Amino acid sequence: MAIFVEGVHKRYGDKHALTGLDLEVARGTVQAVLGPNGAGKTTAVRIMSTLLRPDEGVVRVAGHDVRKDAAAVRSRIGLLGQHAALDEELDGRQNLEMFGRLYHLGARRAGQRADELLARFGLADTGRKPVKQYSGGMRRRLDLAASLITDPQVLFLDEPTTGLDPRGRAEVWSAVRSLAGGGTTVLLTTQYLEEADRLADRIALIDEGRVAAEGTADALKSLVGADRIVVVLRDPARLAEAAALLPDPSVDTDAATLGFPVTDRMEGLALTLRTLEAAGIEAADLAIRRPTLDEVFLQLTDRTGAPEVAA
């Protein structure tokens, strides 16, 4: 297990940031951590990366206890915070060399590692440009490269794409996928639900300082309901007639659509088409709509004590 967290509490005076956090992350996987502002995401990352001490509980990262053996943990992890830690006046290679020297790699090895990481993150052609000339996505990729200067076993990414445009976000996503493919364990906190859906093997939703639900994206989505078939009719005047033929539909008269839950998507699609065709009702469009992580987030952070999801 790359990360093991059990019964962790953290208080700031009268404020309880974490209230019994439990989390396990398998080696070589991407674990996303979601939650509303103030839920405890950043506090959890700071504890796991040895920047804060927990008041109670057990935290082991890469096999080492964060309180008893913090130095061993730090030698095995990388951390990318919410704000870039780059020198704007230096070029990309110089920044990476600087980080290498800070980690006592030695001048030659630091230069080699800088070249390796620039190539790995598609920055080789811009390595001699001052960072102040980089785009947002390029800066974040360079920041990510700096967090890997020691080739860590576990990498913590705290909201790595905040403030980036879609192109910059896609660049960082591609880099994270590459890391996971190479065997690095990644723990990612994010405000972007699509980011978690696209990148994570498993997702933990934190609310009020503890895990409200945890599982794969599909398992979490199943908590808020089944898949739905949505039908757009060619003739809105036949909505009521179509609704009478289909199981438990909801009707949107303005959009001329109706939807209903299904357990077997393909069978449901075929049955819907046959039913409408038999009645001579023409569908302009027919689609399967799955629950989204947005719906999971809104539902589960509106209450506490949600069960863990097995998947």
Rosetta silent file (secondary structure, phi, psi, omega in degrees, C-alpha in Angstrom):
SEQUENCE: MAIFVEGVHKRYGDKHALTGLDLEVARGTVQAVLGPNGAGKTTAVRIMSTLLRPDEGVVRVAGHDVRKDAAAVRSRIGLLGQHAALDEELDGRQNLEMFGRLYHLGARRAGQRADELLARFGLADTGRKPVKQYSGGMRRRLDLAASLITDPQVLFLDEPTTGLDPRGRAEVWSAVRSLAGGGTTVLLTTQYLEEADRLADRIALIDEGRVAAEGTADALKSLVGADRIVVVLRDPARLAEAAALLPDPSVDTDAATLGFPVTDRMEGLALTLRTLEAAGIEAADLAIRRPTLDEVFLQLTDRTGAPEVAA
SCORE:     score description
SCORE:     0.000 S_00000001
   1 L     0.000  125.408 -177.473    0.000    0.000    0.000 S_00000001
   2 L   -74.977  -36.886 -179.425    1.536    3.335   -1.049 S_00000001
   3 E  -135.342  130.576  176.598   -0.555    5.467    1.350 S_00000001
   4 E  -131.830  121.003 -178.858   -2.299    4.343    4.518 S_00000001
   5 E  -128.814  127.294 -178.198   -4.329    6.813    6.595 S_00000001
   6 E  -140.628  123.340  172.549   -6.388    5.737    9.611 S_00000001
   7 E    59.066   38.876 -175.043   -8.347    7.792   12.128 S_00000001
   8 E   -85.239  129.714  175.445   -6.550   11.063   11.434 S_00000001
   9 E  -120.266  144.530  173.413   -7.660   14.200   13.264 S_00000001
  10 E  -144.805  127.631 -178.985   -6.315   17.719   12.871 S_00000001
  11 E  -120.821  145.144  169.855   -7.480   20.767   14.787 S_00000001
  12 E  -119.882   91.777 -173.968   -6.703   24.457   14.459 S_00000001
  13 L    65.996 -122.443  179.371   -7.876   25.840   17.762 S_00000001
  14 L   -86.008   -7.241 -177.575  -11.617   25.220   17.899 S_00000001
  15 E   -90.388  130.401  178.249  -11.773   24.296   14.204 S_00000001
  16 E  -100.786  104.191 -179.324  -11.643   20.597   13.282 S_00000001
  17 E   -77.401  -40.106  176.081  -10.082   20.311    9.831 S_00000001
  18 E  -127.005  135.558 -171.585   -9.966   16.493    9.847 S_00000001
  19 E  -127.607   44.195 -179.536  -12.333   14.419   11.973 S_00000001
  20 E   108.199   52.098 -177.031  -11.252   10.812   11.523 S_00000001
  21 E   -76.396  130.630  175.332   -9.902   10.542    7.989 S_00000001
  22 E  -125.065  131.949 -179.349   -9.379    7.018    6.622 S_00000001
  23 E  -160.504  138.278  173.618   -7.815    6.384    3.210 S_00000001
  24 E  -129.590  134.002 -179.278   -5.798    3.677    1.457 S_00000001
  25 E  -126.422  121.465 -179.523   -4.068    4.141   -1.899 S_00000001
  26 L   -73.502  153.267 -179.991   -2.602    1.207   -3.797 S_00000001
  27 L   -63.611  141.802  174.686    0.825    1.467   -5.399 S_00000001
  28 L    73.244   19.079  179.664    0.946    2.662   -8.995 S_00000001
  29 L  -117.699  166.516  173.700   -2.577    4.117   -9.016 S_00000001
  30 E  -107.538  118.930  178.716   -4.091    7.591   -9.294 S_00000001
  31 E  -110.711  121.030  175.566   -6.274    8.524   -6.312 S_00000001
  32 E   -96.020  144.321  175.314   -8.366   11.678   -6.578 S_00000001
  33 E  -122.481  117.473 -179.755   -9.596   13.509   -3.499 S_00000001
  34 E  -110.680  162.161  175.006  -12.644   15.735   -3.952 S_00000001
  35 L   164.823  156.335  178.037  -14.524   17.926   -1.531 S_00000001
  36 L   -67.192  166.271  176.082  -15.996   21.388   -1.033 S_00000001
  37 L   -56.613  134.225  179.558  -13.830   24.279    0.111 S_00000001
  38 L    84.248    5.104 -178.046  -12.804   23.763    3.713 S_00000001
  39 L   -74.020  -21.096  179.892  -13.447   20.008    3.628 S_00000001
  40 L   114.731    9.635 -176.304   -9.856   19.208    4.636 S_00000001
  41 H   -61.276  -53.851 -176.918   -8.250   18.220    1.313 S_00000001
  42 H   -66.768  -37.351  175.985   -5.173   20.422    1.557 S_00000001
  43 H   -59.219  -42.884  179.248   -4.732   19.663    5.270 S_00000001
  44 H   -61.425  -44.606  179.534   -4.717   15.938    4.431 S_00000001
  45 H   -63.982  -41.582 -179.788   -2.071   16.415    1.742 S_00000001
  46 H   -64.168  -34.257  176.142    0.090   18.524    4.053 S_00000001
  47 H   -70.552  -46.228 -178.579   -0.039   15.793    6.698 S_00000001
  48 H   -64.902  -26.199 -179.813    0.748   13.012    4.220 S_00000001
  49 L   -98.236   13.680  174.341    3.689   15.016    2.868 S_00000001
  50 L    71.797   11.855  179.146    5.055   15.698    6.417 S_00000001
  51 L   -81.099  -19.724  174.980    4.368   19.467    6.317 S_00000001
  52 L  -132.814  152.063  174.514    1.875   19.116    9.205 S_00000001
  53 L  -100.796  133.995  175.987    1.681   16.699   12.110 S_00000001
  54 L   -70.719  149.785  174.940   -1.623   14.969   12.778 S_00000001
  55 L   -77.183  -34.033  178.677   -3.131   15.363   16.240 S_00000001
  56 E  -146.474  160.313  173.163   -4.336   11.752   16.206 S_00000001
  57 E   101.998  176.238 -176.583   -4.223    8.752   13.907 S_00000001
  58 E  -119.085  133.519  175.131   -1.762    6.810   11.775 S_00000001
  59 E  -134.945  120.789  175.088   -0.309    7.914    8.435 S_00000001
  60 E  -123.674  131.731  179.215    2.160    5.808    6.462 S_00000001
  61 E  -127.202  127.674 -177.261    3.502    6.836    3.064 S_00000001
  62 L    53.398   34.885  175.388    5.748    4.555    1.003 S_00000001
  63 L    85.110    4.501 -176.322    5.913    2.263    4.023 S_00000001
  64 E  -123.670  142.141  179.585    7.098    4.898    6.524 S_00000001
  65 E   -75.056  130.765 -174.517    5.280    6.657    9.351 S_00000001
  66 L   -69.713  -21.817  178.218    5.053   10.400    8.740 S_00000001
  67 L   -91.330  -41.791 -174.955    5.647   11.216   12.406 S_00000001
  68 L   -83.352  -25.407 -174.514    8.279    8.643   13.328 S_00000001
  69 L  -142.083   55.402 -175.852   10.252    8.673   10.067 S_00000001
  70 H   -60.924  -38.050 -178.679    9.476   11.957    8.300 S_00000001
  71 H   -62.079  -40.873  178.666   12.892   12.139    6.608 S_00000001
  72 H   -65.395  -38.386  176.864   12.367    8.738    4.961 S_00000001
  73 H   -62.618  -48.212 -176.488    8.930    9.836    3.743 S_00000001
  74 H   -62.190  -30.128 -179.942   10.294   13.078    2.297 S_00000001
  75 L   -74.795  -10.176 -175.735   12.994   11.188    0.394 S_00000001
  76 L  -115.956    3.498 -176.520   10.336    9.111   -1.353 S_00000001
  77 E  -124.079  160.774  167.980    7.712   11.704   -2.270 S_00000001
  78 E  -125.170  153.533 -177.957    7.198   14.673   -4.561 S_00000001
  79 E  -138.219  125.243  173.315    4.801   17.538   -3.926 S_00000001
  80 E  -114.983  109.794 -178.182    3.226   19.979   -6.346 S_00000001
  81 L   -80.681 -174.378 -176.578    1.353   22.693   -4.465 S_00000001
  82 L   -73.008  -21.905 -177.035   -1.350   25.037   -5.663 S_00000001
  83 L  -120.756  138.211 -177.644    1.154   27.746   -6.610 S_00000001
  84 L   -62.293  141.429 -179.628    4.172   27.384   -8.878 S_00000001
  85 L  -113.412   50.641 -175.235    7.558   27.388   -7.127 S_00000001
  86 L  -111.444  152.849  173.968    9.613   28.532  -10.104 S_00000001
  87 L   -89.755  115.579 -174.083   12.117   31.341  -10.618 S_00000001
  88 L   -64.082  -29.185 -175.111   10.679   33.502  -13.392 S_00000001
  89 L   -82.460  -24.327  178.433   14.068   34.886  -14.448 S_00000001
  90 L   -81.512  157.601  174.554   15.754   31.509  -14.886 S_00000001
  91 E   -83.390  175.474 -175.084   15.095   29.293  -17.883 S_00000001
  92 H   -60.196  -43.890 -178.442   13.399   25.920  -17.589 S_00000001
  93 H   -66.195  -41.128  179.571   16.612   23.904  -17.441 S_00000001
  94 H   -62.938  -37.208  176.798   18.163   26.201  -14.863 S_00000001
  95 H   -61.497  -46.137 -178.693   15.098   25.828  -12.646 S_00000001
  96 H   -67.547  -38.542  176.156   15.328   22.058  -12.754 S_00000001
  97 H   -61.249  -39.952  179.429   19.078   22.120  -12.145 S_00000001
  98 H   -61.216  -44.955  178.370   18.470   24.352   -9.126 S_00000001
  99 H   -63.181  -39.137  178.399   15.983   21.881   -7.680 S_00000001
 100 H   -61.836  -41.354  179.226   18.436   19.054   -8.330 S_00000001
 101 H   -67.641  -36.934  177.557   21.190   20.854   -6.456 S_00000001
 102 H   -62.967  -29.471  177.189   18.816   21.569   -3.554 S_00000001
 103 L   -90.845   12.461  174.308   18.246   17.813   -3.352 S_00000001
 104 L    63.091   38.523  178.854   22.030   17.262   -3.318 S_00000001
 105 L   -79.010  -21.193 -173.271   22.161   15.496   -6.665 S_00000001
 106 L    91.052  151.296 -172.178   25.443   17.105   -7.652 S_00000001
 107 H   -60.608  -45.900 -176.543   25.975   19.385  -10.653 S_00000001
 108 H   -65.895  -48.274 -178.307   26.415   16.658  -13.266 S_00000001
 109 H   -67.193  -36.345  178.073   23.480   14.516  -12.133 S_00000001
 110 H   -62.097  -40.434  177.982   21.255   17.582  -11.700 S_00000001
 111 H   -66.793  -41.764  177.592   21.945   18.584  -15.305 S_00000001
 112 H   -61.551  -45.302 -178.533   21.264   15.063  -16.568 S_00000001
 113 H   -65.190  -37.830  177.843   18.026   14.871  -14.611 S_00000001
 114 H   -60.599  -46.090  179.827   16.949   18.291  -15.920 S_00000001
 115 H   -63.499  -40.840  178.929   17.450   17.161  -19.526 S_00000001
 116 H   -60.360  -44.922 -176.225   15.547   13.903  -18.874 S_00000001
 117 H   -73.582  -36.276  176.134   12.565   15.718  -17.388 S_00000001
 118 H   -60.660  -42.601  178.189   12.453   18.441  -20.046 S_00000001
 119 H   -67.086  -41.085 -176.848   12.256   15.714  -22.703 S_00000001
 120 H   -62.808  -35.748 -176.253    9.703   13.701  -20.721 S_00000001
 121 L  -102.779   17.871  174.557    7.319   16.654  -20.401 S_00000001
 122 L    67.591   31.965 -176.997    7.713   17.982  -23.938 S_00000001
 123 L  -117.476   10.200 -176.196    9.746   21.014  -22.887 S_00000001
 124 H   -59.207  -38.201 -177.408   13.111   20.217  -24.485 S_00000001
 125 H   -75.038  -16.255 -177.708   12.692   22.892  -27.164 S_00000001
 126 H  -114.223    9.658 -175.555   11.834   25.556  -24.603 S_00000001
 127 L   -63.319  -22.304 -179.703   14.304   24.586  -21.877 S_00000001
 128 L   -98.966    4.414  176.965   16.498   27.609  -22.576 S_00000001
 129 L   -88.173  142.154  174.974   13.646   30.134  -22.527 S_00000001
 130 E   -58.895  141.715 -178.209   13.036   32.208  -19.364 S_00000001
 131 H   -59.632  -28.854 -179.999   10.092   30.832  -17.416 S_00000001
 132 H   -62.815  -15.188  177.888    8.401   34.259  -17.587 S_00000001
 133 H   -96.203    0.011 -178.928    7.844   33.545  -21.298 S_00000001
 134 L   -78.770  150.268  170.175    6.118   30.199  -20.651 S_00000001
 135 L   -74.231  169.852  179.494    2.380   29.673  -21.042 S_00000001
 136 H   -59.126  -43.287  179.874    0.339   28.581  -18.020 S_00000001
 137 H   -65.789  -38.709  178.772    0.350   24.958  -19.138 S_00000001
 138 H   -66.477  -40.051  178.177    4.100   24.980  -19.762 S_00000001
 139 H   -61.850  -43.470 -177.246    4.776   26.461  -16.311 S_00000001
 140 H   -68.122  -37.255  176.560    2.662   23.820  -14.650 S_00000001
 141 H   -64.970  -39.008  177.563    4.382   21.032  -16.580 S_00000001
 142 H   -66.556  -40.429  176.891    7.771   22.449  -15.540 S_00000001
 143 H   -61.622  -39.809  177.252    6.566   22.662  -11.939 S_00000001
 144 H   -64.741  -41.502  177.542    5.453   19.037  -12.206 S_00000001
 145 H   -61.185  -39.863  179.897    8.855   18.094  -13.604 S_00000001
 146 H   -63.161  -34.560 -179.896   10.548   19.827  -10.646 S_00000001
 147 H   -71.142  -12.240 -178.726    8.481   17.743   -8.221 S_00000001
 148 L  -106.041   12.103 -172.464    9.909   14.608   -9.898 S_00000001
 149 L   -58.813  -30.402  179.263   13.553   15.594   -9.722 S_00000001
 150 L  -100.461   12.708  179.837   14.288   12.733   -7.281 S_00000001
 151 L    54.272   61.907 -173.525   12.047   10.206   -9.085 S_00000001
 152 L   -69.676  154.849  174.599    9.613    9.845   -6.137 S_00000001
 153 L   -76.499  -34.311 -177.328    7.548    6.755   -5.417 S_00000001
 154 E  -128.022  133.359 -179.582    4.529    8.856   -4.426 S_00000001
 155 E  -121.741  127.467  176.853    3.535   12.219   -5.895 S_00000001
 156 E  -102.329  125.625  178.918    1.069   14.615   -4.268 S_00000001
 157 E  -119.055  110.512 -177.490   -0.692   17.073   -6.578 S_00000001
 158 E   -99.070   99.643 -178.973   -2.731   19.731   -4.773 S_00000001
 159 L    49.927   62.081 -171.136   -5.156   21.228   -7.308 S_00000001
 160 L   -69.839  -18.473 -176.049   -2.536   21.114  -10.099 S_00000001
 161 L  -113.934   13.514  178.245   -4.660   22.685  -12.861 S_00000001
 162 L   -58.924  129.264  176.783   -6.336   25.531  -10.972 S_00000001
 163 L    86.031   -5.022  179.611   -6.381   28.648  -13.152 S_00000001
 164 L   -85.432  150.055  173.952   -5.319   26.890  -16.351 S_00000001
 165 L   -77.420  170.732 -176.816   -7.228   27.174  -19.599 S_00000001
 166 H   -55.189  -36.554  179.598   -8.528   23.953  -21.236 S_00000001
 167 H   -67.335  -44.513  178.570   -5.365   23.516  -23.301 S_00000001
 168 H   -63.658  -38.650  178.947   -3.103   23.894  -20.274 S_00000001
 169 H   -64.086  -42.261  179.397   -5.272   21.531  -18.273 S_00000001
 170 H   -62.873  -36.082  178.410   -5.084   18.913  -21.032 S_00000001
 171 H   -63.738  -42.685  179.689   -1.281   19.222  -21.052 S_00000001
 172 H   -68.700  -40.461  178.023   -1.099   18.514  -17.319 S_00000001
 173 H   -57.122  -44.420 -179.982   -3.577   15.624  -17.627 S_00000001
 174 H   -61.271  -39.773  179.067   -1.375   14.042  -20.265 S_00000001
 175 H   -65.887  -40.547  179.828    1.650   14.384  -17.983 S_00000001
 176 H   -65.626  -41.162  177.432   -0.189   12.785  -15.048 S_00000001
 177 H   -59.946  -40.192  179.527   -1.293    9.854  -17.207 S_00000001
 178 H   -63.423  -40.848  178.711    2.314    9.354  -18.258 S_00000001
 179 H   -62.212  -48.319 -179.300    3.441    9.312  -14.631 S_00000001
 180 H   -61.962  -39.343  178.332    0.834    6.763  -13.625 S_00000001
 181 H   -63.267  -25.763  179.313    1.729    4.626  -16.614 S_00000001
 182 L   -88.483    1.969  175.523    5.325    4.614  -15.388 S_00000001
 183 L   100.455   -0.205  178.211    4.349    3.261  -11.970 S_00000001
 184 L   -74.652  135.569  173.545    4.279    6.436   -9.873 S_00000001
 185 E   -82.166  128.852 -176.783    1.516    6.572   -7.260 S_00000001
 186 E  -121.692  126.242  169.558   -0.363    9.868   -7.617 S_00000001
 187 E  -110.789  122.933 -170.123   -2.688   11.467   -5.074 S_00000001
 188 E  -123.203  121.529  169.088   -4.550   14.352   -6.652 S_00000001
 189 E   -98.593  143.307 -176.174   -6.798   16.920   -5.014 S_00000001
 190 L  -156.375  153.007  172.345   -8.970   18.855   -7.408 S_00000001
 191 L   -96.946  -11.472 -176.400  -11.983   21.126   -7.733 S_00000001
 192 L   -94.836  111.120 -176.591  -12.604   19.889  -11.281 S_00000001
 193 H   -67.664  -34.037  176.991  -14.851   16.844  -11.244 S_00000001
 194 H   -62.179  -35.480  179.095  -14.117   16.055  -14.884 S_00000001
 195 H   -60.951  -47.037  177.937  -10.424   15.913  -13.952 S_00000001
 196 H   -63.013  -42.235 -178.279  -11.079   13.249  -11.331 S_00000001
 197 H   -62.591  -39.517 -175.482  -13.344   11.337  -13.696 S_00000001
 198 H   -79.419  -32.600 -169.458  -10.731   11.321  -16.463 S_00000001
 199 H  -103.754  -32.156 -164.109   -7.593   10.607  -14.436 S_00000001
 200 L   -87.763  140.449  169.087   -8.377    8.685  -11.261 S_00000001
 201 L   -74.599  -38.094  176.893   -8.498    4.953  -10.672 S_00000001
 202 E  -140.652  155.388 -176.659  -10.393    5.692   -7.450 S_00000001
 203 E  -130.427  132.644  172.781  -11.993    8.787   -5.949 S_00000001
 204 E  -112.177  127.876  177.806  -12.461    9.764   -2.321 S_00000001
 205 E  -102.432  115.520 -178.200  -15.022   12.438   -1.545 S_00000001
 206 E   -98.326  132.911  176.167  -14.163   14.289    1.676 S_00000001
 207 E  -140.913  129.433  178.992  -16.807   16.214    3.570 S_00000001
 208 L    54.304   40.730  170.893  -16.418   17.790    7.008 S_00000001
 209 L    83.162    8.030  176.941  -12.981   16.301    7.511 S_00000001
 210 E  -145.803  166.398 -179.348  -13.661   12.652    6.736 S_00000001
 211 E   -76.535  119.087  178.096  -14.311   10.428    3.734 S_00000001
 212 E   -85.066  -30.743  177.732  -18.009   10.535    2.853 S_00000001
 213 E  -162.153  150.545 -178.312  -17.677    8.024   -0.008 S_00000001
 214 E  -150.865  137.649  178.765  -14.862    6.254   -1.826 S_00000001
 215 E   165.813 -170.280  173.785  -14.663    4.057   -4.899 S_00000001
 216 L   -70.386  164.696  178.354  -14.295    4.079   -8.656 S_00000001
 217 H   -59.345  -42.544 -179.337  -16.029    6.830  -10.616 S_00000001
 218 H   -64.825  -39.229 -179.705  -18.649    4.362  -11.841 S_00000001
 219 H   -66.093  -39.968  178.178  -19.312    3.065   -8.335 S_00000001
 220 H   -65.908  -41.175  179.944  -19.795    6.583   -6.993 S_00000001
 221 H   -63.022  -32.034 -178.983  -22.115    7.508   -9.839 S_00000001
 222 H   -66.779  -17.642  178.998  -24.252    4.478   -9.086 S_00000001
 223 H   -67.890  -25.987 -174.668  -25.057    6.001   -5.681 S_00000001
 224 H  -101.260    8.710  175.218  -27.192    8.714   -7.232 S_00000001
 225 L   131.323  171.173 -177.383  -29.286    6.509   -9.494 S_00000001
 226 L   -81.471  170.561  170.735  -29.344    4.326  -12.554 S_00000001
 227 E   -61.129  154.204  178.746  -28.542    5.206  -16.137 S_00000001
 228 E  -127.053  142.740  170.190  -31.333    7.029  -17.963 S_00000001
 229 E   -96.621  129.907 -179.862  -32.505    6.928  -21.540 S_00000001
 230 E  -115.013  126.831 -177.390  -33.421   10.346  -22.889 S_00000001
 231 E  -117.027  129.285  172.610  -35.658   10.600  -25.952 S_00000001
 232 E  -105.229  122.915 -177.692  -36.208   13.720  -28.047 S_00000001
 233 E   -88.864  145.531  175.425  -39.399   13.468  -30.110 S_00000001
 234 L   -67.729  -36.107 -178.549  -39.770   14.795  -33.602 S_00000001
 235 L  -116.566  102.536 -178.414  -43.348   15.836  -32.811 S_00000001
 236 H   -58.131  -22.872 -178.141  -43.708   17.430  -29.340 S_00000001
 237 H   -67.133  -15.298 -178.191  -47.467   16.987  -29.541 S_00000001
 238 H  -100.764   14.051 -179.768  -47.013   13.256  -29.024 S_00000001
 239 H   -57.633  -48.551 -177.389  -45.112   13.550  -25.734 S_00000001
 240 H   -62.857  -39.660  179.347  -48.029   12.415  -23.598 S_00000001
 241 H   -64.372  -43.821  179.601  -48.692    9.466  -25.879 S_00000001
 242 H   -66.431  -39.775 -179.266  -45.027    8.384  -25.781 S_00000001
 243 H   -60.973  -33.583 -179.223  -44.866    8.831  -22.001 S_00000001
 244 H   -70.447  -18.626 -177.290  -47.779    6.413  -21.576 S_00000001
 245 H   -94.162  -15.063 -172.272  -45.799    3.724  -23.411 S_00000001
 246 L  -111.120  153.636 -173.144  -42.521    4.006  -21.478 S_00000001
 247 L   -77.051  121.028  170.903  -41.667    3.000  -17.869 S_00000001
 248 L    48.148   55.167 -175.745  -41.801    5.730  -15.204 S_00000001
 249 L   -84.024  153.127  165.652  -40.804    8.624  -17.483 S_00000001
 250 E  -104.971  141.151 -172.160  -40.076   12.222  -16.579 S_00000001
 251 E  -118.545  132.065  173.452  -41.300   14.686  -19.203 S_00000001
 252 E  -115.464   99.839 -174.994  -39.791   18.016  -20.259 S_00000001
 253 L   -68.235  -34.019 -179.321  -42.393   19.693  -22.441 S_00000001
 254 L   -63.879  -40.911 -178.313  -40.187   22.689  -23.272 S_00000001
 255 L   -93.316   -0.871 -178.602  -37.415   20.499  -24.700 S_00000001
 256 L    56.843   41.708 -178.953  -39.825   17.899  -26.108 S_00000001
 257 E  -126.197  158.184  169.685  -37.936   15.166  -24.246 S_00000001
 258 E  -141.211  149.447 -178.199  -38.714   12.370  -21.851 S_00000001
 259 E  -138.323  154.416 -179.891  -36.379   10.238  -19.797 S_00000001
 260 E  -155.486  152.500 -177.278  -36.610    7.085  -17.698 S_00000001
 261 E   -76.740  149.190  176.441  -34.223    4.837  -15.715 S_00000001
 262 E  -137.883  151.698  175.333  -32.832    1.572  -17.102 S_00000001
 263 L   -99.331  -32.167  176.842  -30.751   -1.241  -15.658 S_00000001
 264 L  -116.744  108.463 -171.607  -29.600   -2.676  -18.995 S_00000001
 265 H   -63.627  -47.994 -175.671  -28.648    0.160  -21.329 S_00000001
 266 H   -68.078  -42.200  177.866  -28.528   -1.731  -24.643 S_00000001
 267 H   -63.884  -39.023  178.997  -31.703   -3.678  -23.986 S_00000001
 268 H   -63.537  -41.611  177.576  -33.399   -0.448  -22.887 S_00000001
 269 H   -61.960  -47.349 -178.501  -32.400    1.345  -26.082 S_00000001
 270 H   -63.011  -43.184 -179.699  -33.654   -1.489  -28.287 S_00000001
 271 H   -64.776  -38.669  179.483  -36.951   -1.776  -26.393 S_00000001
 272 H   -63.513  -46.668  179.676  -37.521    1.985  -26.572 S_00000001
 273 H   -61.020  -44.598 -179.826  -36.973    2.071  -30.317 S_00000001
 274 H   -62.677  -42.825 -177.945  -39.283   -0.894  -30.890 S_00000001
 275 H   -63.436  -45.241 -179.265  -42.005    0.588  -28.667 S_00000001
 276 H   -69.397  -40.970  179.414  -41.947    3.990  -30.367 S_00000001
 277 H   -63.358  -39.135 -179.989  -41.773    2.539  -33.877 S_00000001
 278 H   -63.423  -30.411  179.639  -44.744    0.266  -33.170 S_00000001
 279 L   -91.323   -1.104 -179.859  -46.755    3.324  -32.164 S_00000001
 280 L    72.623   26.330  179.526  -45.553    5.331  -35.178 S_00000001
 281 L  -102.082  124.660 -174.965  -43.793    7.892  -32.969 S_00000001
 282 L   -94.526  131.934  176.293  -40.567    9.228  -34.457 S_00000001
 283 E   -95.700  129.189  175.575  -37.565   10.027  -32.251 S_00000001
 284 E   -79.346  -29.008  179.123  -35.340   12.902  -33.325 S_00000001
 285 E  -156.582  150.973 -179.155  -32.640   11.782  -30.906 S_00000001
 286 E  -145.090  126.126 -175.495  -32.058    8.962  -28.442 S_00000001
 287 E  -145.328  156.973  172.864  -29.262    8.880  -25.883 S_00000001
 288 E  -100.722  127.078  179.166  -28.075    7.184  -22.699 S_00000001
 289 E  -113.128  121.720  178.154  -27.342    9.588  -19.890 S_00000001
 290 L   -93.924  151.521  172.087  -25.192    8.411  -17.020 S_00000001
 291 L   -58.360  150.502 -179.418  -25.124   10.126  -13.618 S_00000001
 292 L  -107.067  162.868  174.906  -22.257   12.595  -13.342 S_00000001
 293 H   -65.512  -26.641  174.560  -19.703   13.237  -10.618 S_00000001
 294 H   -59.312  -43.538  179.495  -21.280   16.668  -10.257 S_00000001
 295 H   -67.126  -39.145  176.387  -24.479   14.967   -9.122 S_00000001
 296 H   -61.080  -47.958 -178.388  -22.528   12.700   -6.779 S_00000001
 297 H   -58.388  -48.556 -177.247  -20.698   15.688   -5.320 S_00000001
 298 H   -65.413  -39.454 -177.785  -23.865   17.711   -4.764 S_00000001
 299 H   -72.916  -44.828 -173.222  -25.775   14.828   -3.226 S_00000001
 300 H   -79.210  -25.229  176.550  -23.071   13.454   -0.952 S_00000001
 301 L   -87.354    1.813  175.516  -21.797   16.780    0.345 S_00000001
 302 L   -94.200    0.968  178.711  -25.348   17.689    1.266 S_00000001
 303 L  -153.011  172.073  179.869  -25.318   15.016    3.961 S_00000001
 304 L  -123.725  166.896  174.921  -22.868   13.075    6.116 S_00000001
 305 L    78.290   22.828  177.901  -22.268    9.482    6.930 S_00000001
 306 L   -67.786  144.060 -177.646  -22.424    8.139    3.372 S_00000001
 307 L   -73.614  154.306  172.758  -21.216    4.541    3.137 S_00000001
 308 L   -69.135  146.452 -179.155  -17.979    3.567    1.439 S_00000001
 309 L   -99.222  126.392  176.294  -18.469    2.188   -2.045 S_00000001
 310 L   -89.668  134.965  179.275  -17.000   -1.197   -2.837 S_00000001
 311 L  -157.907    0.000    0.000  -15.772   -1.632   -6.363 S_00000001
